Tab-separated table of C-alpha atoms in Angstrom:
chain	number	residue	atom	x	y	z
K	26	MET	CA	105.564	119.875	113.990
K	27	HIS	CA	104.378	116.335	114.717
K	28	TYR	CA	101.908	117.579	117.331
K	29	LEU	CA	100.856	120.571	115.202
K	30	LEU	CA	99.881	118.267	112.332
K	31	LEU	CA	98.035	115.945	114.699
K	32	GLY	CA	96.217	118.942	116.221
K	33	LEU	CA	95.140	120.173	112.789
K	34	ILE	CA	93.775	116.725	111.924
K	35	ILE	CA	91.785	116.653	115.162
K	36	LEU	CA	90.501	120.164	114.372
K	37	ALA	CA	89.346	118.969	110.941
K	38	PHE	CA	87.265	116.180	112.459
K	39	VAL	CA	85.882	118.555	115.099
K	40	LEU	CA	84.752	120.917	112.323
K	41	ILE	CA	82.956	118.011	110.650
K	42	VAL	CA	81.151	117.222	113.898
K	43	PHE	CA	80.101	120.843	114.486
K	44	GLU	CA	79.366	121.730	110.876
K	45	ASP	CA	75.855	122.899	111.781
K	46	VAL	CA	77.273	125.156	114.507
K	47	VAL	CA	80.144	126.811	112.614
K	48	HIS	CA	78.228	126.859	109.305
K	49	LEU	CA	81.312	125.809	107.370
K	50	ASN	CA	80.766	123.160	104.727
K	51	LYS	CA	82.622	119.970	105.673
K	52	ALA	CA	84.016	119.564	102.158
K	53	LYS	CA	85.680	122.978	102.411
K	54	SER	CA	87.096	122.500	105.905
K	55	THR	CA	88.457	118.977	105.294
K	56	LEU	CA	89.977	119.923	101.930
K	57	PHE	CA	91.587	123.042	103.428
K	58	ILE	CA	93.154	121.262	106.397
K	59	GLY	CA	93.869	118.085	104.398
K	60	THR	CA	96.010	119.986	101.920
K	61	LEU	CA	97.495	122.243	104.615
K	62	VAL	CA	98.964	119.376	106.656
K	63	TRP	CA	100.733	117.987	103.600
K	64	ILE	CA	102.088	121.418	102.638
K	65	LEU	CA	103.441	121.834	106.167
K	66	ALA	CA	104.996	118.360	105.939
K	67	PHE	CA	106.977	119.533	102.899
K	68	VAL	CA	107.904	122.965	104.325
K	69	PHE	CA	108.983	121.591	107.729
K	70	PRO	CA	110.038	118.032	106.840
K	71	GLU	CA	110.611	115.343	109.444
K	72	LYS	CA	111.611	112.985	106.626
K	73	SER	CA	113.418	113.473	103.347
K	74	PRO	CA	111.425	115.337	100.651
K	75	GLN	CA	111.597	112.221	98.485
K	76	ALA	CA	110.012	110.068	101.209
K	77	ILE	CA	107.221	112.613	101.734
K	78	GLN	CA	106.632	112.792	97.982
K	79	GLU	CA	106.384	109.020	97.720
K	80	ALA	CA	103.891	108.924	100.599
K	81	LEU	CA	101.795	111.650	98.981
K	82	ASN	CA	101.908	109.900	95.598
K	83	GLU	CA	100.653	106.696	97.211
K	84	GLN	CA	97.815	108.611	98.866
K	85	LEU	CA	96.893	110.451	95.674
K	86	LEU	CA	96.752	107.150	93.789
K	87	ASP	CA	94.213	105.795	96.279
K	88	ILE	CA	92.225	109.023	96.023
K	89	ALA	CA	92.290	108.999	92.211
K	90	ILE	CA	90.989	105.416	92.117
K	91	LEU	CA	88.150	106.301	94.492
K	92	TRP	CA	87.308	109.504	92.621
K	93	LEU	CA	87.161	107.788	89.241
K	94	PHE	CA	85.039	104.954	90.593
K	95	LEU	CA	82.656	107.387	92.285
K	96	MET	CA	82.444	109.499	89.142
K	97	ALA	CA	81.495	106.483	87.023
K	98	ALA	CA	78.947	105.127	89.509
K	99	MET	CA	77.422	108.559	90.188
K	100	THR	CA	77.008	109.245	86.465
K	101	PHE	CA	75.089	106.003	85.964
K	102	VAL	CA	72.899	106.716	88.989
K	103	ALA	CA	72.325	110.341	87.921
K	104	TYR	CA	71.095	109.125	84.535
K	105	LEU	CA	68.793	106.498	86.046
K	106	ASN	CA	67.400	109.033	88.519
K	107	GLU	CA	66.776	111.620	85.828
K	108	LYS	CA	64.889	109.083	83.744
K	109	GLY	CA	62.955	107.959	86.830
K	110	LEU	CA	63.991	104.323	86.531
K	111	ILE	CA	64.856	103.868	90.212
K	112	THR	CA	61.653	105.574	91.337
K	113	GLN	CA	59.610	103.499	88.893
K	114	LEU	CA	61.250	100.309	90.130
K	115	VAL	CA	60.376	101.145	93.735
K	116	TYR	CA	56.784	102.073	93.016
K	117	ARG	CA	56.202	98.985	90.875
K	118	LEU	CA	57.657	96.589	93.465
K	119	LEU	CA	56.067	98.100	96.562
K	120	PRO	CA	52.340	98.122	97.309
K	121	SER	CA	50.526	101.438	97.282
K	122	GLN	CA	49.917	101.172	101.048
K	123	LEU	CA	52.040	99.505	103.698
K	124	LYS	CA	53.191	99.991	107.260
K	125	LEU	CA	56.283	102.059	107.799
K	126	SER	CA	57.784	99.136	109.736
K	127	THR	CA	57.256	96.845	106.733
K	128	LEU	CA	58.913	99.380	104.469
K	129	MET	CA	61.876	99.482	106.847
K	130	ILE	CA	62.338	95.707	106.580
K	131	LEU	CA	62.177	95.892	102.783
K	132	ILE	CA	64.730	98.707	102.703
K	133	ALA	CA	67.072	96.714	104.972
K	134	LEU	CA	66.806	93.687	102.683
K	135	LEU	CA	67.432	95.807	99.592
K	136	GLY	CA	70.487	97.372	101.249
K	137	LEU	CA	71.927	93.945	102.027
K	138	MET	CA	71.162	92.682	98.531
K	139	PHE	CA	72.590	95.648	96.627
K	140	SER	CA	75.794	95.706	98.689
K	141	SER	CA	76.220	91.989	98.062
K	142	LEU	CA	75.824	92.428	94.293
K	143	ALA	CA	77.863	95.617	94.076
K	144	ASP	CA	80.446	97.452	96.141
K	145	ASN	CA	79.428	99.612	99.101
K	146	ILE	CA	79.727	102.874	97.189
K	147	THR	CA	77.447	101.864	94.328
K	148	ALA	CA	74.963	100.266	96.734
K	149	SER	CA	74.889	103.426	98.859
K	150	LEU	CA	74.199	105.624	95.856
K	151	ILE	CA	71.331	103.393	94.729
K	152	MET	CA	69.750	103.037	98.178
K	153	LEU	CA	70.000	106.731	99.051
K	154	SER	CA	68.470	107.687	95.712
K	155	LEU	CA	65.661	105.268	96.525
K	156	LEU	CA	65.219	106.828	99.986
K	157	ALA	CA	65.111	110.358	98.549
K	158	SER	CA	62.394	109.310	96.099
K	159	LEU	CA	60.122	108.140	98.966
K	160	LYS	CA	59.891	111.683	100.426
K	161	LEU	CA	59.368	110.565	104.041
K	162	GLU	CA	59.176	112.810	107.097
K	163	THR	CA	62.524	113.981	108.471
K	164	LYS	CA	62.474	111.744	111.555
K	165	ASP	CA	61.706	108.702	109.411
K	166	THR	CA	64.292	109.667	106.801
K	167	LEU	CA	66.960	109.737	109.528
K	168	LYS	CA	65.945	106.264	110.752
K	169	PHE	CA	66.086	104.877	107.236
K	170	ALA	CA	69.451	106.556	106.612
K	171	ALA	CA	70.992	104.901	109.685
K	172	LEU	CA	69.559	101.534	108.646
K	173	ILE	CA	70.822	101.887	105.067
K	174	VAL	CA	74.361	102.759	106.193
K	175	PHE	CA	74.464	99.758	108.532
K	176	ALA	CA	72.861	97.368	106.019
K	177	VAL	CA	75.127	98.406	103.146
K	178	ASN	CA	78.259	97.977	105.270
K	179	SER	CA	77.013	94.604	106.567
K	180	GLY	CA	76.150	93.240	103.139
K	181	GLY	CA	79.668	93.415	101.759
K	182	VAL	CA	81.653	91.689	104.535
K	183	SER	CA	81.086	88.141	103.245
K	184	LEU	CA	82.262	88.842	99.673
K	185	ILE	CA	85.759	89.757	98.564
K	186	THR	CA	84.208	92.098	95.993
K	187	GLY	CA	81.879	93.718	98.518
K	188	ASP	CA	84.415	95.344	100.832
K	189	VAL	CA	88.050	96.350	100.378
K	190	THR	CA	89.087	95.159	103.848
K	191	THR	CA	87.513	91.745	103.232
K	192	LEU	CA	89.566	91.472	100.045
K	193	MET	CA	92.742	92.523	101.883
K	194	ILE	CA	92.317	89.861	104.574
K	195	PHE	CA	91.502	87.217	101.946
K	196	LEU	CA	94.530	88.072	99.773
K	197	ASN	CA	96.763	87.714	102.832
K	198	GLY	CA	95.594	84.116	103.148
K	199	LYS	CA	93.943	84.619	106.540
K	200	VAL	CA	90.518	83.341	105.433
K	201	SER	CA	89.039	81.404	102.520
K	202	ILE	CA	85.933	82.059	100.409
K	203	LEU	CA	84.062	79.350	102.317
K	204	ASN	CA	85.130	80.902	105.627
K	205	LEU	CA	83.745	84.250	104.524
K	206	MET	CA	80.391	82.687	103.675
K	207	LEU	CA	79.931	82.116	107.409
K	208	LEU	CA	79.574	85.894	107.844
K	209	ILE	CA	76.303	86.021	105.885
K	210	LEU	CA	74.036	84.964	108.753
K	211	PRO	CA	75.652	87.211	111.435
K	212	ALA	CA	75.508	90.155	109.022
K	213	MET	CA	71.817	89.534	108.388
K	214	ALA	CA	71.208	89.118	112.123
K	215	GLY	CA	72.811	92.463	112.952
K	216	VAL	CA	70.736	94.275	110.321
K	217	ALA	CA	67.549	92.510	111.450
K	218	ILE	CA	68.156	93.555	115.073
K	219	LEU	CA	68.696	97.191	114.078
K	220	ALA	CA	65.576	97.155	111.882
K	221	LEU	CA	63.490	95.695	114.710
K	222	ILE	CA	64.752	98.380	117.093
K	223	LEU	CA	64.196	101.294	114.704
K	224	MET	CA	60.733	100.163	113.616
K	225	GLN	CA	59.359	100.527	117.146
K	226	GLY	CA	56.556	103.085	117.101
K	227	SER	CA	56.393	103.048	113.307
K	228	ASN	CA	53.066	101.302	112.856
K	229	GLU	CA	51.372	104.025	110.851
K	230	MET	CA	50.289	103.262	107.324
K	231	ILE	CA	51.846	105.259	104.550
K	232	THR	CA	50.643	105.712	101.023
K	233	LEU	CA	53.190	105.645	98.267
K	234	PRO	CA	52.338	107.616	95.166
K	235	LYS	CA	51.604	105.203	92.346
K	236	PHE	CA	52.359	106.627	88.980
K	237	LYS	CA	53.423	104.361	86.196
K	238	ARG	CA	54.860	105.838	83.090
K	239	PRO	CA	56.326	104.092	80.093
K	240	ILE	CA	60.082	103.607	80.168
K	241	ALA	CA	61.856	104.088	76.868
K	242	ALA	CA	63.531	100.997	75.463
K	243	GLY	CA	66.807	102.897	75.259
K	244	ASP	CA	66.662	103.766	78.958
K	245	LYS	CA	65.957	100.128	79.806
K	246	LEU	CA	69.057	99.213	77.826
K	247	ILE	CA	71.159	101.722	79.802
K	248	ALA	CA	69.796	100.268	83.062
K	249	ALA	CA	70.674	96.766	81.874
K	250	LEU	CA	74.138	98.012	80.965
K	251	PHE	CA	74.544	99.385	84.508
K	252	LEU	CA	73.616	95.986	85.971
K	253	LEU	CA	75.952	94.251	83.526
K	254	THR	CA	78.751	96.633	84.523
K	255	ILE	CA	78.288	95.720	88.195
K	256	ILE	CA	78.285	91.977	87.446
K	257	SER	CA	81.284	92.312	85.120
K	258	THR	CA	83.172	94.288	87.765
K	259	LEU	CA	82.718	91.444	90.238
K	260	ALA	CA	83.562	88.709	87.726
K	261	MET	CA	86.630	90.424	86.248
K	262	SER	CA	87.973	91.218	89.702
K	263	VAL	CA	87.631	87.619	90.923
K	264	LEU	CA	88.681	85.807	87.734
K	265	PHE	CA	91.386	88.083	86.351
K	266	SER	CA	92.189	90.561	89.167
K	267	VAL	CA	91.094	93.475	86.970
K	268	PRO	CA	90.803	96.602	89.160
K	269	PRO	CA	87.095	97.409	89.684
K	270	VAL	CA	87.619	101.050	88.701
K	271	LEU	CA	88.876	99.986	85.270
K	272	THR	CA	85.843	97.810	84.547
K	273	PHE	CA	83.450	100.482	85.764
K	274	LEU	CA	85.075	103.169	83.617
K	275	PHE	CA	84.834	100.810	80.628
K	276	GLY	CA	81.128	100.351	81.384
K	277	LEU	CA	80.688	104.134	81.582
K	278	ALA	CA	82.422	104.612	78.234
K	279	LEU	CA	80.231	101.899	76.728
K	280	MET	CA	77.172	103.651	78.157
K	281	PHE	CA	78.203	106.883	76.397
K	282	ILE	CA	78.636	105.060	73.082
K	283	VAL	CA	75.385	103.089	73.370
K	284	HIS	CA	73.476	106.246	74.280
K	285	ARG	CA	74.919	108.031	71.240
K	286	ILE	CA	73.881	105.189	68.937
K	287	ILE	CA	70.378	104.877	70.385
K	288	PHE	CA	69.662	108.603	70.281
K	289	ARG	CA	71.672	109.399	67.161
K	290	LYS	CA	68.670	111.067	65.519
K	291	GLU	CA	68.485	113.663	68.281
K	292	GLN	CA	70.167	116.957	67.542
K	293	ASN	CA	72.048	117.195	70.845
K	294	PRO	CA	72.435	113.856	72.627
K	295	ASN	CA	73.981	115.321	75.797
K	296	VAL	CA	74.665	112.242	77.899
K	297	LEU	CA	77.904	113.861	79.112
K	298	GLU	CA	75.769	116.456	80.881
K	299	TYR	CA	75.064	113.861	83.555
K	300	VAL	CA	78.710	114.022	84.622
K	301	ARG	CA	78.055	117.639	85.611
K	302	GLU	CA	75.198	116.539	87.871
K	303	ILE	CA	77.589	114.644	90.136
K	304	GLU	CA	77.678	116.097	93.643
K	305	PHE	CA	81.275	117.266	93.768
K	306	ASP	CA	80.862	118.166	97.439
K	307	THR	CA	80.946	114.417	98.086
K	308	LEU	CA	84.113	113.954	96.037
K	309	LEU	CA	85.874	116.922	97.644
K	310	PHE	CA	84.922	115.662	101.096
K	311	PHE	CA	86.410	112.258	100.280
K	312	LEU	CA	89.554	113.963	99.010
K	313	GLY	CA	90.003	115.940	102.217
K	314	VAL	CA	89.252	112.991	104.508
K	315	LEU	CA	91.673	110.670	102.702
K	316	LEU	CA	94.434	113.287	102.815
K	317	LEU	CA	93.891	113.584	106.575
K	318	VAL	CA	93.932	109.804	107.079
K	319	GLY	CA	97.064	109.562	104.962
K	320	MET	CA	98.800	112.059	107.216
K	321	LEU	CA	97.709	110.060	110.281
K	322	LYS	CA	99.451	107.109	108.714
K	323	GLU	CA	102.604	109.182	108.133
K	324	LEU	CA	102.567	110.329	111.760
K	325	SER	CA	102.771	106.618	112.717
K	326	ILE	CA	99.580	106.887	114.784
K	327	LEU	CA	98.235	103.727	113.161
K	328	LYS	CA	101.353	101.749	114.131
K	329	LEU	CA	100.182	101.821	117.739
K	330	LEU	CA	97.244	99.529	116.909
K	331	PRO	CA	99.069	96.168	117.163
K	332	GLU	CA	99.864	96.973	120.804
K	333	LEU	CA	96.172	96.398	121.581
K	334	TYR	CA	96.717	92.683	120.969
K	335	THR	CA	99.364	92.548	123.682
K	336	MET	CA	97.011	94.211	126.161
K	337	MET	CA	93.865	92.122	125.590
K	338	PRO	CA	92.694	88.896	123.886
K	339	ALA	CA	92.373	89.024	120.092
K	340	VAL	CA	88.588	88.597	120.330
K	341	VAL	CA	88.281	91.767	122.408
K	342	ALA	CA	90.928	93.668	120.426
K	343	ASN	CA	89.128	92.956	117.142
K	344	TYR	CA	85.895	94.281	118.622
K	345	VAL	CA	87.685	97.477	119.702
K	346	ILE	CA	89.327	97.838	116.284
K	347	GLY	CA	85.858	97.747	114.727
K	348	ILE	CA	84.767	100.663	116.901
K	349	LEU	CA	87.994	102.538	116.067
K	350	SER	CA	87.143	102.129	112.374
K	351	ALA	CA	84.272	104.551	113.014
K	352	PHE	CA	86.922	107.225	113.661
K	353	VAL	CA	89.677	106.205	111.229
K	354	ASP	CA	89.393	104.701	107.753
K	355	ASN	CA	89.211	100.903	108.004
K	356	VAL	CA	91.683	100.276	105.166
K	357	PRO	CA	94.800	101.653	106.962
K	358	LEU	CA	93.580	100.021	110.184
K	359	THR	CA	93.404	96.630	108.486
K	360	ALA	CA	96.717	97.178	106.707
K	361	ALA	CA	98.459	97.996	109.994
K	362	ILE	CA	97.186	94.778	111.600
K	363	LEU	CA	98.078	92.624	108.585
K	364	GLN	CA	101.580	94.101	108.412
K	365	SER	CA	102.175	93.370	112.086
K	366	ASP	CA	101.525	89.653	111.411
K	367	ILE	CA	99.540	89.138	114.621
K	368	PRO	CA	98.829	85.416	115.181
K	369	MET	CA	95.078	84.722	115.156
K	370	THR	CA	92.812	81.786	114.446
K	371	LYS	CA	90.544	81.751	111.382
K	372	GLY	CA	87.589	82.536	113.625
K	373	GLU	CA	89.372	85.585	115.011
K	374	TRP	CA	90.291	86.758	111.513
K	375	LEU	CA	86.634	86.434	110.541
K	376	GLY	CA	85.741	88.470	113.611
K	377	LEU	CA	88.147	91.181	112.453
K	378	THR	CA	86.664	91.039	108.938
K	379	TYR	CA	83.184	91.689	110.315
K	380	ALA	CA	84.412	94.319	112.788
K	381	VAL	CA	86.304	96.526	110.329
K	382	GLY	CA	83.558	96.124	107.713
K	383	VAL	CA	80.595	97.012	109.945
K	384	GLY	CA	82.097	99.004	112.827
K	385	GLY	CA	82.423	102.149	110.712
K	386	SER	CA	78.618	102.389	110.699
K	387	ILE	CA	78.629	103.569	114.320
K	388	LEU	CA	79.591	107.117	113.242
K	389	ILE	CA	78.395	108.801	110.058
K	390	VAL	CA	81.983	109.632	108.994
K	391	GLY	CA	83.223	106.093	109.699
K	392	SER	CA	82.453	104.564	106.297
K	393	ALA	CA	82.074	105.446	102.641
K	394	ALA	CA	78.335	104.703	102.901
K	395	GLY	CA	78.014	107.150	105.793
K	396	VAL	CA	79.979	109.890	104.059
K	397	ILE	CA	77.830	109.559	100.944
K	398	ALA	CA	74.649	109.693	103.051
K	399	LEU	CA	75.976	112.767	104.849
K	400	SER	CA	76.541	114.484	101.521
K	401	LYS	CA	73.265	113.509	99.857
K	402	LEU	CA	70.678	113.947	102.649
K	403	GLU	CA	70.143	117.505	103.819
K	404	ALA	CA	68.477	116.460	107.083
K	405	LEU	CA	71.397	114.213	108.047
K	406	SER	CA	74.370	115.546	110.000
K	407	PHE	CA	76.951	114.193	112.404
K	408	ILE	CA	74.779	115.282	115.335
K	409	THR	CA	71.465	113.903	114.049
K	410	TYR	CA	73.136	110.562	113.309
K	411	LEU	CA	74.447	110.397	116.876
K	412	ARG	CA	70.929	109.838	118.202
K	413	PHE	CA	71.172	106.276	116.827
K	414	ILE	CA	74.679	105.519	118.099
K	415	HIS	CA	73.578	103.304	120.993
K	416	TRP	CA	71.324	101.198	118.782
K	417	LEU	CA	74.008	100.932	116.102
K	418	LEU	CA	76.444	99.780	118.785
K	419	VAL	CA	73.935	97.164	119.970
K	420	ALA	CA	73.434	95.829	116.434
K	421	TYR	CA	77.205	95.796	115.794
K	422	THR	CA	77.820	93.955	119.086
K	423	CYS	CA	75.137	91.354	118.373
K	424	GLY	CA	76.507	90.734	114.895
K	425	TYR	CA	80.058	90.399	116.218
K	426	LEU	CA	78.985	87.965	118.964
K	427	ALA	CA	77.106	85.954	116.332
K	428	VAL	CA	80.298	85.716	114.268
K	429	MET	CA	82.337	84.500	117.208
K	430	GLY	CA	79.666	81.995	118.269
K	431	LEU	CA	79.205	80.612	114.764
K	432	THR	CA	82.914	80.297	114.031
K	433	LYS	CA	83.546	78.623	117.375
K	434	LEU	CA	80.829	76.114	116.558
K	435	LEU	CA	81.869	75.355	112.953
K	436	LEU	CA	85.626	76.027	112.729
């Protein structure tokens, strides 16, 4: 049964890779196999039913938190997109004509900035909505998608509110806030290198449509409320350890109330309709993937990770772990290493922080940002993303080496 479950999990990831070949939606295949492996675990138990139930409950709690957070963030973004606020912001900030290479640099900077202000999921939703509004050619859209995924993942590694794994390592006392600040420059360097590589041959001028339209005061207020929700989520998490999902749901509820008050004279103020515009394919895909990763954890596959540190130096092992995070969710990877209590210096822990935060960018299914991009961009698939894998690996390697060099110099 152990090998059957492992085989089904491998099959699920193979189906994701060859989605375009088998013509089976990845959300359907991952949800089917994700639920099947847990059903089989109950029918043919290797542990007591109570132990399996507890493991499933723990997994479902993680999934519920992610679902609720995504639902809140997606509803805000759906509203802003419908009202054209994001598009208007882009067109008002950018010149009417610019080189594609210049646009790529600006997009990289925006990705870093948004993921520093907000979590990776919210930043991804904002940046991908921005990319969709630009209506670029397919080949350019794919380049920008790869850059956005890498930039969003890089932006959050230096903040405990920007990436879950960063927060986990910080809470375990392995690094301090000031230590994490050292990751800012290497993260920026990695993104800059990838942008410079991808912009080669992109010297053509593009014209962005310039259409300014008045934005209703009420919609501006909703946009301000979205920004306030992001800032409050960060502040409440740091100051009072309030779970980010709770603050974001509060902000969503406040948005519903404010919208009702502002548009009270309308006959049918249907702000709740925006919940229905959420792409549930994305949520179902997350559900299936997390169920599969949870079963990997139950099969004790992740417990083999600490053995890497007995086979090679921590600096090399951390680099490898980052690449593995492109195949397996970085949260259980980080948890397995923390639980094993491997002795490492602060510099090595910072290297791990960067590796597990950015390494998932190498494959499209290796991070939340990648999964969201895969769900939202029709032209993007596992195969089309693979054409950038060598450049993503170069950027990841350069960023990691920059971390190790900087920490060796200053710590």
